[in-house]
Coordinates of C-alpha atoms in Angstrom, one line a residue:
M13 CA 0.0 0.0 0.0
Q14 CA 1.0 3.6 -0.3
L15 CA 1.8 4.8 3.2
K16 CA 0.7 8.2 4.5
P17 CA 3.1 10.3 6.5
K18 CA 2.7 10.0 10.2
R19 CA 0.7 13.2 10.8
W20 CA -2.6 13.0 12.8
P21 CA -4.2 15.6 12.7
S22 CA -1.2 17.9 12.1
R23 CA 2.5 18.5 12.5
L24 CA 3.0 23.4 15.1
A25 CA -1.1 31.3 16.8
V26 CA 1.0 31.0 19.8
S27 CA 3.1 33.9 18.9
V28 CA 2.1 36.2 21.7
L29 CA 1.6 33.6 24.4
L30 CA 4.8 31.7 23.5
G31 CA 6.8 34.9 23.4
L32 CA 5.7 35.8 26.9
A33 CA 6.3 32.3 28.2
V34 CA 9.8 32.0 26.8
G35 CA 10.9 35.5 26.9
C36 CA 9.8 36.6 30.3
A37 CA 9.6 33.5 32.5
R38 CA 12.6 32.0 34.2
P39 CA 13.4 28.4 33.0
Q40 CA 12.1 25.8 35.3
G41 CA 14.3 23.0 36.6
A42 CA 17.0 21.7 38.8
T43 CA 20.8 22.1 38.6
T44 CA 23.5 20.0 40.2
R45 CA 27.2 20.8 40.1
G46 CA 29.3 19.1 37.4
P47 CA 32.9 18.3 37.6
E48 CA 34.2 21.6 36.1
G49 CA 32.9 25.2 35.8
D50 CA 29.9 27.0 37.1
P51 CA 26.8 25.1 36.0
A52 CA 24.6 28.3 35.9
S53 CA 27.1 30.1 33.6
R54 CA 27.4 27.1 31.4
I55 CA 23.6 26.8 31.1
A56 CA 23.3 30.5 30.3
R57 CA 25.9 30.2 27.5
I58 CA 24.1 27.2 26.1
E59 CA 20.7 29.0 26.2
S60 CA 22.2 31.9 24.2
G61 CA 24.6 29.9 22.1
L62 CA 22.6 27.5 19.8
L63 CA 24.8 26.7 16.9
P64 CA 24.1 26.1 13.2
A65 CA 25.8 23.1 11.5
V66 CA 28.7 25.2 10.3
Q67 CA 30.7 27.8 12.2
V68 CA 32.9 30.1 10.1
V69 CA 36.1 31.4 11.7
G70 CA 35.6 35.1 12.6
E71 CA 31.9 35.0 11.8
E72 CA 30.2 34.0 15.0
L73 CA 26.6 32.9 14.4
R74 CA 24.6 31.9 17.4
Y75 CA 20.9 31.7 18.3
T76 CA 19.1 31.9 21.6
L77 CA 16.9 29.1 22.6
E78 CA 14.1 31.6 23.2
E79 CA 14.2 33.0 19.6
R80 CA 14.4 29.5 18.1
M81 CA 11.4 28.3 20.1
R82 CA 9.5 31.4 19.0
E83 CA 10.6 31.1 15.4
H84 CA 9.7 27.4 15.1
Q85 CA 6.6 27.6 17.3
V86 CA 7.8 25.1 19.8
P87 CA 5.9 25.7 23.1
A88 CA 8.2 23.8 25.5
V89 CA 11.6 22.3 25.4
S90 CA 13.0 20.2 28.3
V91 CA 16.7 19.3 28.6
A92 CA 18.8 17.0 30.7
V93 CA 22.6 16.8 30.5
F94 CA 24.8 14.1 32.0
E95 CA 28.6 13.8 32.3
G96 CA 30.7 11.3 34.2
Y97 CA 27.7 9.0 34.1
E98 CA 25.7 11.4 36.4
L99 CA 23.0 13.9 35.8
V100 CA 24.6 17.4 35.7
W101 CA 21.6 19.6 35.1
A102 CA 18.0 19.6 33.8
R103 CA 15.8 22.5 32.8
A104 CA 12.5 23.1 31.1
Y105 CA 11.5 26.2 29.1
G106 CA 8.1 27.5 27.9
L107 CA 4.6 26.2 28.1
A108 CA 3.4 22.7 28.7
D109 CA 0.0 23.6 27.3
V110 CA -0.6 26.8 25.3
D111 CA -4.4 26.6 25.9
T112 CA -4.1 26.7 29.7
G113 CA -0.8 28.6 30.0
A114 CA 0.7 25.9 32.2
R115 CA 4.4 26.2 32.3
A116 CA 6.8 23.3 31.7
S117 CA 9.0 22.1 34.5
E118 CA 11.7 19.5 35.0
T119 CA 9.0 17.0 36.0
T120 CA 6.6 17.7 33.2
L121 CA 5.9 14.5 31.3
F122 CA 6.5 14.2 27.5
Q123 CA 5.8 11.4 25.1
A124 CA 9.1 9.8 24.2
G125 CA 8.0 8.4 20.8
S126 CA 10.4 5.8 19.5
I127 CA 12.8 6.2 22.4
S128 CA 10.2 3.9 24.0
K129 CA 11.9 1.1 21.9
S130 CA 15.2 1.6 23.8
V131 CA 13.6 1.1 27.2
N132 CA 11.6 -1.8 25.9
A133 CA 14.7 -3.5 24.6
L134 CA 16.3 -3.4 28.0
A135 CA 13.1 -5.1 29.4
V136 CA 13.3 -7.8 26.7
L137 CA 17.0 -8.5 27.4
T138 CA 16.4 -8.5 31.1
A139 CA 13.6 -11.0 30.7
A140 CA 15.9 -13.1 28.4
A141 CA 18.6 -13.0 31.1
E142 CA 16.0 -14.3 33.6
G143 CA 15.0 -17.1 31.3
T144 CA 11.5 -15.9 30.6
L145 CA 12.4 -15.2 26.9
A146 CA 15.0 -16.3 24.4
L147 CA 16.5 -13.9 22.0
D148 CA 17.4 -16.4 19.2
E149 CA 14.5 -18.8 19.3
P150 CA 11.6 -18.4 16.8
I151 CA 9.2 -15.8 18.1
N152 CA 6.2 -18.0 17.4
T153 CA 7.4 -20.6 19.8
Q154 CA 7.3 -18.0 22.5
L155 CA 4.0 -16.4 21.7
R156 CA 1.0 -18.0 23.4
G157 CA -1.9 -16.5 21.5
W158 CA -1.5 -14.5 18.4
Q159 CA 1.1 -15.8 15.9
L160 CA 3.1 -14.0 13.3
P161 CA 1.8 -15.5 10.0
E162 CA 4.2 -17.9 8.4
N163 CA 5.3 -17.7 4.7
E164 CA 8.2 -19.1 2.7
L165 CA 10.5 -16.5 4.1
T166 CA 9.8 -17.2 7.8
R167 CA 9.8 -21.0 7.2
A168 CA 13.3 -20.7 5.7
T169 CA 14.5 -18.3 8.5
P170 CA 12.2 -18.0 11.6
V171 CA 11.9 -14.5 13.1
T172 CA 13.6 -14.0 16.4
L173 CA 13.4 -11.4 19.2
R174 CA 17.0 -10.3 18.4
Q175 CA 15.9 -9.5 14.8
L176 CA 12.7 -7.7 16.0
L177 CA 14.8 -5.5 18.4
S178 CA 17.3 -4.6 15.7
H179 CA 14.8 -4.0 12.8
T180 CA 16.2 -6.9 10.8
A181 CA 13.2 -9.3 11.0
G182 CA 11.8 -8.1 7.6
T183 CA 8.6 -7.0 9.3
T184 CA 6.4 -4.2 7.9
V185 CA 4.8 -1.1 9.4
H186 CA 7.3 1.7 10.0
G187 CA 5.5 3.7 12.7
F188 CA 2.2 4.6 14.2
P189 CA 0.0 7.7 14.2
G190 CA -1.7 7.0 17.5
Y191 CA -5.4 7.5 18.2
A192 CA -6.9 11.0 18.8
A193 CA -9.3 11.7 21.6
G194 CA -12.7 10.0 21.0
E195 CA -11.3 7.5 18.5
E196 CA -11.8 3.8 19.2
V197 CA -8.5 2.2 20.3
P198 CA -7.7 -1.3 19.0
S199 CA -6.2 -4.2 20.9
V200 CA -2.6 -5.1 20.3
Q201 CA -3.7 -8.1 18.3
Q202 CA -5.9 -5.9 16.1
V203 CA -2.9 -3.6 15.5
L204 CA -0.8 -6.6 14.5
D205 CA -3.5 -7.8 12.1
G206 CA -4.4 -4.4 10.7
E207 CA -8.0 -5.0 11.7
P208 CA -10.4 -2.0 12.5
P209 CA -10.2 0.1 14.4
A210 CA -6.5 -0.1 13.8
N211 CA -5.3 2.7 11.5
T212 CA -2.2 0.9 10.2
E213 CA -1.8 -2.1 8.0
A214 CA -1.1 -5.7 9.3
V215 CA 2.4 -6.5 10.5
R216 CA 3.8 -9.1 8.3
V217 CA 7.2 -10.4 7.0
D218 CA 8.0 -9.5 3.4
L219 CA 11.8 -9.4 3.5
A220 CA 14.0 -12.4 4.4
P221 CA 14.6 -12.2 8.1
G222 CA 18.1 -11.4 9.1
T223 CA 19.2 -10.1 5.7
S224 CA 18.6 -6.4 5.8
F225 CA 17.7 -3.4 7.9
R226 CA 14.2 -1.9 7.8
Y227 CA 12.8 0.1 10.6
S228 CA 9.7 -1.5 11.9
G229 CA 7.6 -0.3 14.8
G230 CA 5.3 -3.2 13.9
G231 CA 8.1 -5.6 14.8
T232 CA 8.6 -3.9 18.1
T233 CA 4.9 -4.3 18.9
I234 CA 5.3 -8.1 18.6
T235 CA 7.9 -7.8 21.4
Q236 CA 5.4 -6.0 23.6
L237 CA 2.9 -8.8 23.1
V238 CA 5.4 -11.6 24.0
L239 CA 6.6 -9.7 27.1
S240 CA 3.0 -9.3 28.4
E241 CA 2.0 -12.9 27.5
R242 CA 4.9 -14.6 29.1
S243 CA 4.6 -12.6 32.3
G244 CA 0.9 -12.8 32.5
R245 CA 0.7 -9.1 33.4
P246 CA -0.2 -5.9 31.5
Y247 CA 2.7 -4.5 29.6
P248 CA 3.0 -1.2 31.7
E249 CA 3.4 -3.3 34.8
V250 CA 6.1 -5.5 33.2
L251 CA 8.1 -2.5 32.1
D252 CA 7.8 -0.8 35.5
S253 CA 9.1 -3.9 37.3
L254 CA 11.9 -4.8 34.9
V255 CA 13.2 -1.3 34.0
L256 CA 11.5 1.8 35.4
A257 CA 11.4 1.1 39.1
P258 CA 14.9 -0.5 39.2
L259 CA 16.5 2.5 37.5
G260 CA 14.6 5.0 39.6
M261 CA 12.6 6.4 36.7
A262 CA 9.8 7.5 39.0
H263 CA 8.3 10.0 36.5
S264 CA 8.0 7.4 33.7
S265 CA 5.1 5.2 32.7
Y266 CA 3.9 3.2 29.7
E267 CA 0.2 3.5 30.8
Q268 CA -2.1 4.4 27.9
P269 CA -4.0 6.5 28.7
L270 CA -2.2 8.0 31.7
P271 CA -4.1 7.8 35.0
A272 CA -5.4 11.1 36.3
S273 CA -2.6 11.3 38.9
R274 CA 0.0 11.4 36.2
R275 CA -2.0 13.2 33.5
V276 CA -2.0 16.5 35.6
H277 CA 1.8 16.5 35.0
A278 CA 1.7 15.7 31.3
A279 CA 2.3 18.2 28.6
A280 CA -0.1 18.7 25.8
G281 CA 1.0 17.9 22.2
H282 CA 1.2 20.7 19.7
D283 CA 1.0 20.7 15.9
Y284 CA 3.2 22.5 13.4
D285 CA 1.4 25.8 14.0
G286 CA 1.7 25.7 17.8
H287 CA -1.9 24.7 18.4
V288 CA -2.8 22.0 20.9
I289 CA -3.7 18.8 19.1
A290 CA -7.3 17.5 19.5
G291 CA -7.7 16.0 22.9
K292 CA -4.2 17.2 23.9
R293 CA -2.4 13.9 23.3
H294 CA -2.8 10.7 21.2
L295 CA -3.1 7.2 22.7
Y296 CA -0.6 4.6 21.6
P297 CA -1.7 1.0 22.2
E298 CA 1.7 0.2 20.5
M299 CA 3.3 1.0 23.8
A300 CA 6.7 -0.6 23.2
A301 CA 7.1 1.3 20.0
A302 CA 5.8 4.7 21.0
G303 CA 4.0 4.7 24.3
L304 CA 6.4 5.9 27.0
W305 CA 5.6 9.0 29.0
T306 CA 8.7 10.3 30.7
T307 CA 11.1 13.2 31.5
P308 CA 14.5 14.0 30.1
S309 CA 16.0 13.4 33.6
D310 CA 14.5 9.9 33.7
L311 CA 15.8 9.1 30.2
A312 CA 19.2 10.6 31.1
R313 CA 19.4 8.2 34.1
F314 CA 18.4 5.3 31.8
F315 CA 21.1 6.1 29.1
A316 CA 23.8 7.0 31.7
E317 CA 23.2 3.8 33.5
L318 CA 23.4 1.9 30.2
A319 CA 26.7 3.6 29.4
L320 CA 28.0 2.8 32.9
A321 CA 27.0 -0.8 32.5
R322 CA 29.1 -1.0 29.3
E323 CA 32.1 -0.4 31.6
G324 CA 30.9 -3.2 34.0
R325 CA 30.3 -0.6 36.7
S326 CA 26.5 -0.7 37.1
S327 CA 24.7 -2.5 39.9
R328 CA 21.4 -2.3 38.0
I329 CA 22.2 -3.4 34.4
S330 CA 24.6 -6.3 33.6
Q331 CA 27.6 -5.6 31.3
A332 CA 26.5 -8.4 29.0
I333 CA 23.1 -6.8 28.4
A334 CA 24.6 -3.3 27.9
L335 CA 27.1 -4.6 25.4
A336 CA 24.5 -6.6 23.6
M337 CA 22.3 -3.5 23.2
T338 CA 25.1 -1.2 22.0
T339 CA 27.0 -3.6 19.7
K340 CA 26.4 -3.4 16.0
V341 CA 23.9 -5.9 14.6
M342 CA 23.8 -4.6 11.1
D343 CA 25.0 -1.6 9.1
I344 CA 22.5 1.0 8.0
G345 CA 23.6 2.0 4.5
D346 CA 27.3 2.7 3.8
G347 CA 27.9 5.7 6.1
G348 CA 29.0 3.9 9.3
D349 CA 25.6 4.1 11.1
A350 CA 24.4 0.8 12.5
T351 CA 21.5 -0.7 14.5
G352 CA 22.0 -2.3 17.9
L353 CA 19.2 -3.8 20.0
G354 CA 16.8 -0.9 20.7
V355 CA 19.4 1.8 19.9
F356 CA 21.3 3.1 16.9
L357 CA 25.0 3.6 16.7
T358 CA 26.7 6.4 14.9
T359 CA 29.8 8.6 14.8
R360 CA 30.0 12.4 15.2
N361 CA 33.3 14.0 14.1
G362 CA 35.1 10.8 15.2
A363 CA 33.3 10.3 18.5
R364 CA 31.4 7.0 18.9
L365 CA 27.8 7.6 20.0
F366 CA 24.5 5.8 20.5
G367 CA 20.9 6.8 21.2
H368 CA 17.5 7.1 19.6
G369 CA 15.0 9.7 18.4
G370 CA 11.3 9.9 19.0
D371 CA 8.3 11.3 17.2
D372 CA 4.7 11.0 18.4
E373 CA 1.9 13.2 17.3
G374 CA 2.6 16.6 19.0
F375 CA 5.8 15.4 20.6
Q376 CA 9.4 14.9 19.6
A377 CA 12.5 13.8 21.5
N378 CA 16.2 12.8 21.0
A379 CA 18.9 11.1 23.1
V380 CA 22.6 11.4 22.2
V381 CA 25.0 9.3 24.3
S382 CA 28.7 8.6 24.2
L383 CA 29.7 5.0 23.8
D384 CA 33.0 5.6 25.7
G385 CA 32.9 8.7 27.8
G386 CA 29.8 8.7 30.0
Y387 CA 28.4 11.9 28.6
G388 CA 25.2 12.8 26.7
L389 CA 22.0 14.7 26.7
V390 CA 18.2 14.1 26.2
V391 CA 16.0 16.8 24.7
M392 CA 12.2 16.6 24.5
A393 CA 9.6 19.0 23.1
N394 CA 5.8 19.1 23.0
S395 CA 5.8 20.0 19.3
N396 CA 6.0 18.5 15.9
N397 CA 8.8 21.0 15.2
G398 CA 11.1 19.9 18.0
F399 CA 13.8 18.5 15.7
R400 CA 14.2 21.9 14.1
I401 CA 15.8 23.0 17.4
F402 CA 17.4 19.8 18.7
S403 CA 20.5 19.7 16.5
E404 CA 21.4 23.3 17.3
L405 CA 20.9 22.8 21.0
E406 CA 23.0 19.6 20.9
R407 CA 25.9 21.4 19.2
A408 CA 25.8 24.1 21.8
V409 CA 26.1 21.5 24.6
F410 CA 28.9 19.6 22.9
A411 CA 30.8 22.8 22.3
E412 CA 30.3 24.2 25.9
Y413 CA 31.5 21.0 27.5
G414 CA 34.3 20.3 24.9
W415 CA 33.0 16.8 24.4
P416 CA 34.6 14.6 21.7
G417 CA 32.4 15.0 18.7
A418 CA 32.1 18.8 18.9
D419 CA 32.0 20.5 15.5
P420 CA 35.1 22.2 14.2
Q421 CA 35.1 25.6 12.5
V422 CA 35.7 26.2 8.8
V423 CA 37.6 29.1 7.1
R424 CA 35.9 31.1 4.4
F425 CA 37.7 30.9 1.0
A426 CA 37.9 33.7 -1.5
M427 CA 36.3 31.9 -4.4
A428 CA 36.8 33.4 -7.9
P429 CA 33.8 34.8 -9.7
E430 CA 34.0 32.3 -12.5
D431 CA 34.0 29.4 -9.9
R432 CA 30.9 30.9 -8.2
V433 CA 29.0 31.2 -11.5
R434 CA 29.9 27.6 -12.3
L435 CA 27.8 26.5 -9.3
V436 CA 24.7 28.6 -10.1
G437 CA 21.8 26.6 -11.6
R438 CA 18.9 24.2 -11.0
Y439 CA 19.5 20.7 -9.7
L440 CA 17.6 17.5 -8.7
D441 CA 17.9 15.9 -5.3
G442 CA 16.4 12.6 -6.2
R443 CA 13.2 13.8 -7.9
L444 CA 12.9 17.2 -6.1
P445 CA 14.4 20.3 -7.5
F446 CA 16.6 22.9 -5.8
V447 CA 18.3 26.1 -6.9
V448 CA 21.8 27.5 -6.3
A449 CA 21.9 31.2 -6.8
E450 CA 24.1 34.2 -6.0
V451 CA 22.3 36.7 -3.7
D452 CA 23.9 39.9 -2.4
G453 CA 27.4 38.5 -3.1
K454 CA 26.7 35.1 -1.4
L455 CA 25.9 31.7 -2.8
V456 CA 22.7 30.2 -1.5
R457 CA 20.8 27.0 -2.0
R458 CA 17.0 26.9 -1.8
A459 CA 14.9 23.7 -2.1
V460 CA 11.6 24.1 -3.9
F461 CA 9.2 25.9 -1.5
G462 CA 12.1 26.2 0.9
V463 CA 14.1 28.9 2.6
A464 CA 17.5 29.8 1.2
G465 CA 20.6 28.7 3.2
E466 CA 24.1 30.1 2.6
L467 CA 26.8 28.0 0.9
V468 CA 30.2 29.0 2.3
P469 CA 33.2 28.7 0.0
I470 CA 35.9 26.5 1.6
A471 CA 38.1 25.9 -1.5
A472 CA 38.3 26.9 -5.2
D473 CA 35.9 24.0 -6.0
A474 CA 34.0 23.4 -2.8
V475 CA 31.2 25.0 -0.7
I476 CA 29.7 23.9 2.6
A477 CA 26.0 24.3 3.5
R478 CA 25.9 26.4 6.6
D479 CA 22.6 24.9 7.7
S480 CA 23.5 21.2 7.2
G481 CA 27.3 20.8 7.0
E482 CA 27.0 19.2 3.6
T483 CA 29.9 19.8 1.2
L484 CA 29.2 20.4 -2.5
R485 CA 31.6 20.3 -5.4
P486 CA 30.9 20.6 -9.2
D487 CA 31.4 17.4 -11.1
A488 CA 32.5 16.7 -14.7
S489 CA 28.9 16.3 -15.9
G490 CA 27.8 19.8 -14.6
G491 CA 26.1 18.4 -11.6
L492 CA 27.0 18.7 -7.9
Q493 CA 28.7 16.0 -5.8
S494 CA 27.6 16.0 -2.1
T495 CA 29.4 14.6 0.9
S496 CA 28.4 14.8 4.5
G497 CA 29.7 13.4 7.8
G498 CA 31.4 10.3 6.3
Q499 CA 28.3 9.4 4.3
P500 CA 28.7 8.0 0.8
A501 CA 29.0 10.7 -1.9
R502 CA 25.7 11.7 -3.6
T503 CA 25.3 13.3 -7.0
F504 CA 22.8 16.0 -7.8
P505 CA 22.4 16.2 -11.6
R506 CA 21.9 19.6 -13.2
L507 CA 18.5 20.4 -14.5
A508 CA 18.8 21.9 -18.0
D509 CA 17.4 25.4 -18.5
T510 CA 15.0 24.1 -21.2
V511 CA 13.5 21.4 -18.8
R512 CA 10.4 22.4 -16.9
H513 CA 9.6 20.9 -13.5
P514 CA 6.0 20.8 -12.2
L515 CA 6.9 21.8 -8.7
L516 CA 8.9 24.8 -9.9
E517 CA 5.9 25.8 -12.1
L518 CA 3.6 25.6 -9.1
E519 CA 6.0 27.6 -6.9
A520 CA 5.8 30.3 -9.6
D521 CA 2.0 30.2 -9.3
R522 CA 1.5 28.6 -12.7
L523 CA -0.9 25.9 -11.8
A524 CA -2.1 25.1 -15.3
D525 CA 1.5 24.8 -16.5
A526 CA 2.3 22.6 -13.5
V527 CA -0.6 20.3 -14.4
A528 CA 0.5 20.1 -18.1
V529 CA 4.1 19.4 -17.4
W530 CA 3.4 16.8 -14.8
R531 CA 0.8 15.0 -17.0
E532 CA 3.4 14.8 -19.8
Q533 CA 5.9 13.3 -17.3
V534 CA 3.3 10.7 -16.3
R535 CA 2.7 9.8 -20.0
L536 CA 6.5 9.4 -20.6
D537 CA 7.3 7.6 -17.3
P538 CA 4.3 6.0 -15.6
Q539 CA 6.4 4.1 -13.2
G540 CA 8.3 7.2 -12.0
A541 CA 4.9 9.0 -11.7
A542 CA 4.0 6.9 -8.6
E543 CA 7.2 7.9 -6.9
D544 CA 6.7 11.5 -7.8
E545 CA 3.3 11.4 -6.2
R546 CA 4.6 9.9 -3.0
I547 CA 7.5 12.4 -2.7
A548 CA 5.3 15.4 -3.5
N549 CA 2.8 14.2 -0.9
L550 CA 5.5 14.0 1.8
L551 CA 6.8 17.5 0.8
A552 CA 3.3 18.9 1.2
Y553 CA 3.0 17.4 4.7
R554 CA 6.3 19.0 5.7
M555 CA 5.0 22.3 4.5
L556 CA 1.7 22.3 6.2
G557 CA 3.0 24.0 9.4
S558 CA 5.1 26.7 7.8
D559 CA 3.1 27.4 4.6
P560 CA -0.3 25.8 4.7
A561 CA -1.6 27.6 1.6
R562 CA 1.2 26.4 -0.5
A563 CA 0.9 22.9 1.0
I564 CA -2.7 22.7 0.1
A565 CA -2.0 24.0 -3.4
L566 CA 0.5 21.2 -3.8
L567 CA -2.0 18.6 -2.6
Q568 CA -4.6 20.0 -5.0
L569 CA -2.1 19.6 -7.8
I570 CA -1.5 16.0 -6.9
A571 CA -5.2 15.3 -6.8
I572 CA -5.7 16.9 -10.2
V573 CA -2.8 14.9 -11.8
F574 CA -3.7 11.7 -10.0
P575 CA -7.5 11.7 -9.7
E576 CA -7.6 8.0 -9.3
S577 CA -5.4 8.1 -6.2
S578 CA -7.4 7.6 -3.0
N579 CA -4.4 8.7 -1.0
A580 CA -4.2 12.0 -2.8
H581 CA -7.8 12.9 -1.9
D582 CA -7.3 11.5 1.7
S583 CA -4.2 13.7 2.1
L584 CA -6.0 16.8 0.7
G585 CA -8.9 16.1 3.1
E586 CA -6.6 15.9 6.1
A587 CA -5.0 19.2 5.0
Y588 CA -8.4 20.9 4.8
M589 CA -9.3 19.4 8.1
I590 CA -6.1 20.8 9.8
T591 CA -6.7 24.3 8.4
G592 CA -10.4 24.2 9.4
D593 CA -12.0 24.1 5.9
T594 CA -14.7 21.6 7.0
Q595 CA -16.8 21.4 3.8
R596 CA -13.8 20.9 1.5
A597 CA -12.4 18.3 3.9
I598 CA -15.7 16.4 3.8
E599 CA -15.7 16.5 0.0
A600 CA -12.1 15.3 -0.3
Y601 CA -12.6 12.4 2.2
E602 CA -15.7 11.4 0.3
Q603 CA -13.7 11.3 -2.9
A604 CA -11.0 9.3 -1.2
L605 CA -13.6 6.7 -0.3
A606 CA -15.1 6.8 -3.8
T607 CA -11.8 6.0 -5.4
L608 CA -10.5 3.5 -2.8
D609 CA -11.8 0.2 -4.1
A610 CA -10.4 0.7 -7.6
D611 CA -7.0 2.1 -6.5
P612 CA -4.3 -0.4 -7.4
R613 CA -1.7 1.4 -5.3
I614 CA -3.2 0.2 -2.0
D615 CA -3.4 -3.5 -1.0
A616 CA -6.3 -5.1 0.8
D617 CA -4.9 -4.5 4.3
G618 CA -4.1 -1.0 3.4
K619 CA -7.6 -0.4 2.1
A620 CA -9.2 -1.5 5.3
A621 CA -7.0 0.9 7.3
S622 CA -7.6 3.7 4.8
R623 CA -11.3 3.3 4.9
A624 CA -11.4 3.2 8.7
R625 CA -9.3 6.4 8.9
A626 CA -11.4 8.3 6.3
E627 CA -14.7 7.2 7.9
A628 CA -13.5 8.3 11.3
A629 CA -12.5 11.7 9.9
L630 CA -15.8 12.1 8.2
K631 CA -17.7 11.3 11.3
Q632 CA -15.7 14.0 13.2
L633 CA -16.1 16.5 10.4
R634 CA -19.9 16.0 10.1
G635 CA -20.2 16.5 13.8
L636 CA -18.5 19.9 13.4
G637 CA -21.1 20.9 10.7
S638 CA -20.5 21.5 7.0
S639 CA -20.4 25.2 7.4
G640 CA -17.7 25.3 10.1
R641 CA -14.4 26.8 9.6
G642 CA -11.5 27.2 11.9
R643 CA -10.4 25.0 14.7

């Protein structure tokens, strides 16, 4: 099936309220003294010293956390930093809920998203060490009720817990959108079989187990079921007894929904525009994959203890378990990144790191941990825009503490005019166009519908993107070669001046031309047309928060060019719903249902999930009234 982006019912207005909360209120939180320096001064420098990907010698460019939160409409950010395997400080900034004006504090609970998988993995390995589970035996021999359907792939190589924890089991379903307030919530078995009211397809094996990496929250959900079945207890109780209580994670819980005693401390999720999502937070019956409620301090304790256990110095986690979790199972691509068990392994300017990111509706989080030095940080936000801030904040922390992996500075090179002109032009990144131009004496790169970012010359034939750290060089064919952070080189072919691209036509407000150009491309390359539709759909979703009018224009274009695509109409309906255009949302969802049965892009399981999602949206929209606009 064609998968929709994970965005229910949005991804962040609050301008005045957020400005007051961040600009005038003191940050909430606790501070403990680290091994060196004055913690308060260090925190102040970090708060005012967020760093872009590239720092140029003699051209200091820093941002304040306050201005970045306001710019990206992130209501609250909560941070915990640890060093020497111990929590050094934790602080929270902004509002836990923009509707009520409640401020975030160090003990405010956030949804951890996929960082839930890391904590779940420790529970699975602990249960295996106790003899309750076996990492390398077939999963179906350990499940007592539901069974992962067999096929020729699983009969040849049975799926194991080790594969499920490392995303190498060949299972489907990348992630989960959760369930908004008022929606019926499925059982775990219904999720795994893709049966209504589940809003995702069935979890099945369609790649040979153990042969390749493919991220699968669906596979993680199978581990949730086996933990609960083998213990005879609800999953939240199992995780509390195996991990949360032993590690002192007193503010953490997998309960879905949260009980009232914890809910009063929970942040509300916010969409791309800074609005509170419907019902304040989604429910995730897929608890192991996405259901953990926690604080950065609790997660910092978890990751610091795991790092300490790698050294054989923890009384709570065995060294064998810690090493198993943080040892490479399989490479991810050719850039040196790898998957462990419940965590990912990477390098940052030569430093070896592990951790995980998280993304639930209205919440985002990230954990970055040293494999060797006992340092790291956890950042959480009640916003679909959190990742726009995380990397800049992480760079500031690395730089302030002088941790291995901190980013070096570059020296600006005096590039000759003829070399600058050589770079100017239109290029393709995959199937999406971008433009390199010279503006006010500086080279800039701008993706379609995007914001221009400076390209800093660092050699006669090389520039570095200030916003990403990516290095670009012209190649013999007239395109650009890109390298970044040890990743394999990529090539961006030049788009000839005579070639028209539908998205560039739409960006120039030439809708009729965009339709004509795209239809001609579909005629010439029907197979590539499906990929173009998918990529354009994802681009539109990313734009919904920052430029909803353009995002809807793009989704309208997709629906015109691909009128038989149920997903195109479904996406347009969701966009109208997000922006409050109830009548048009109803019409688009009705068209999605009308085209669903005949749509060859979506398989039978996917059609059931798509139908359930569209019918639920229509029920909600009709309850609002066909004349309603706004939120």
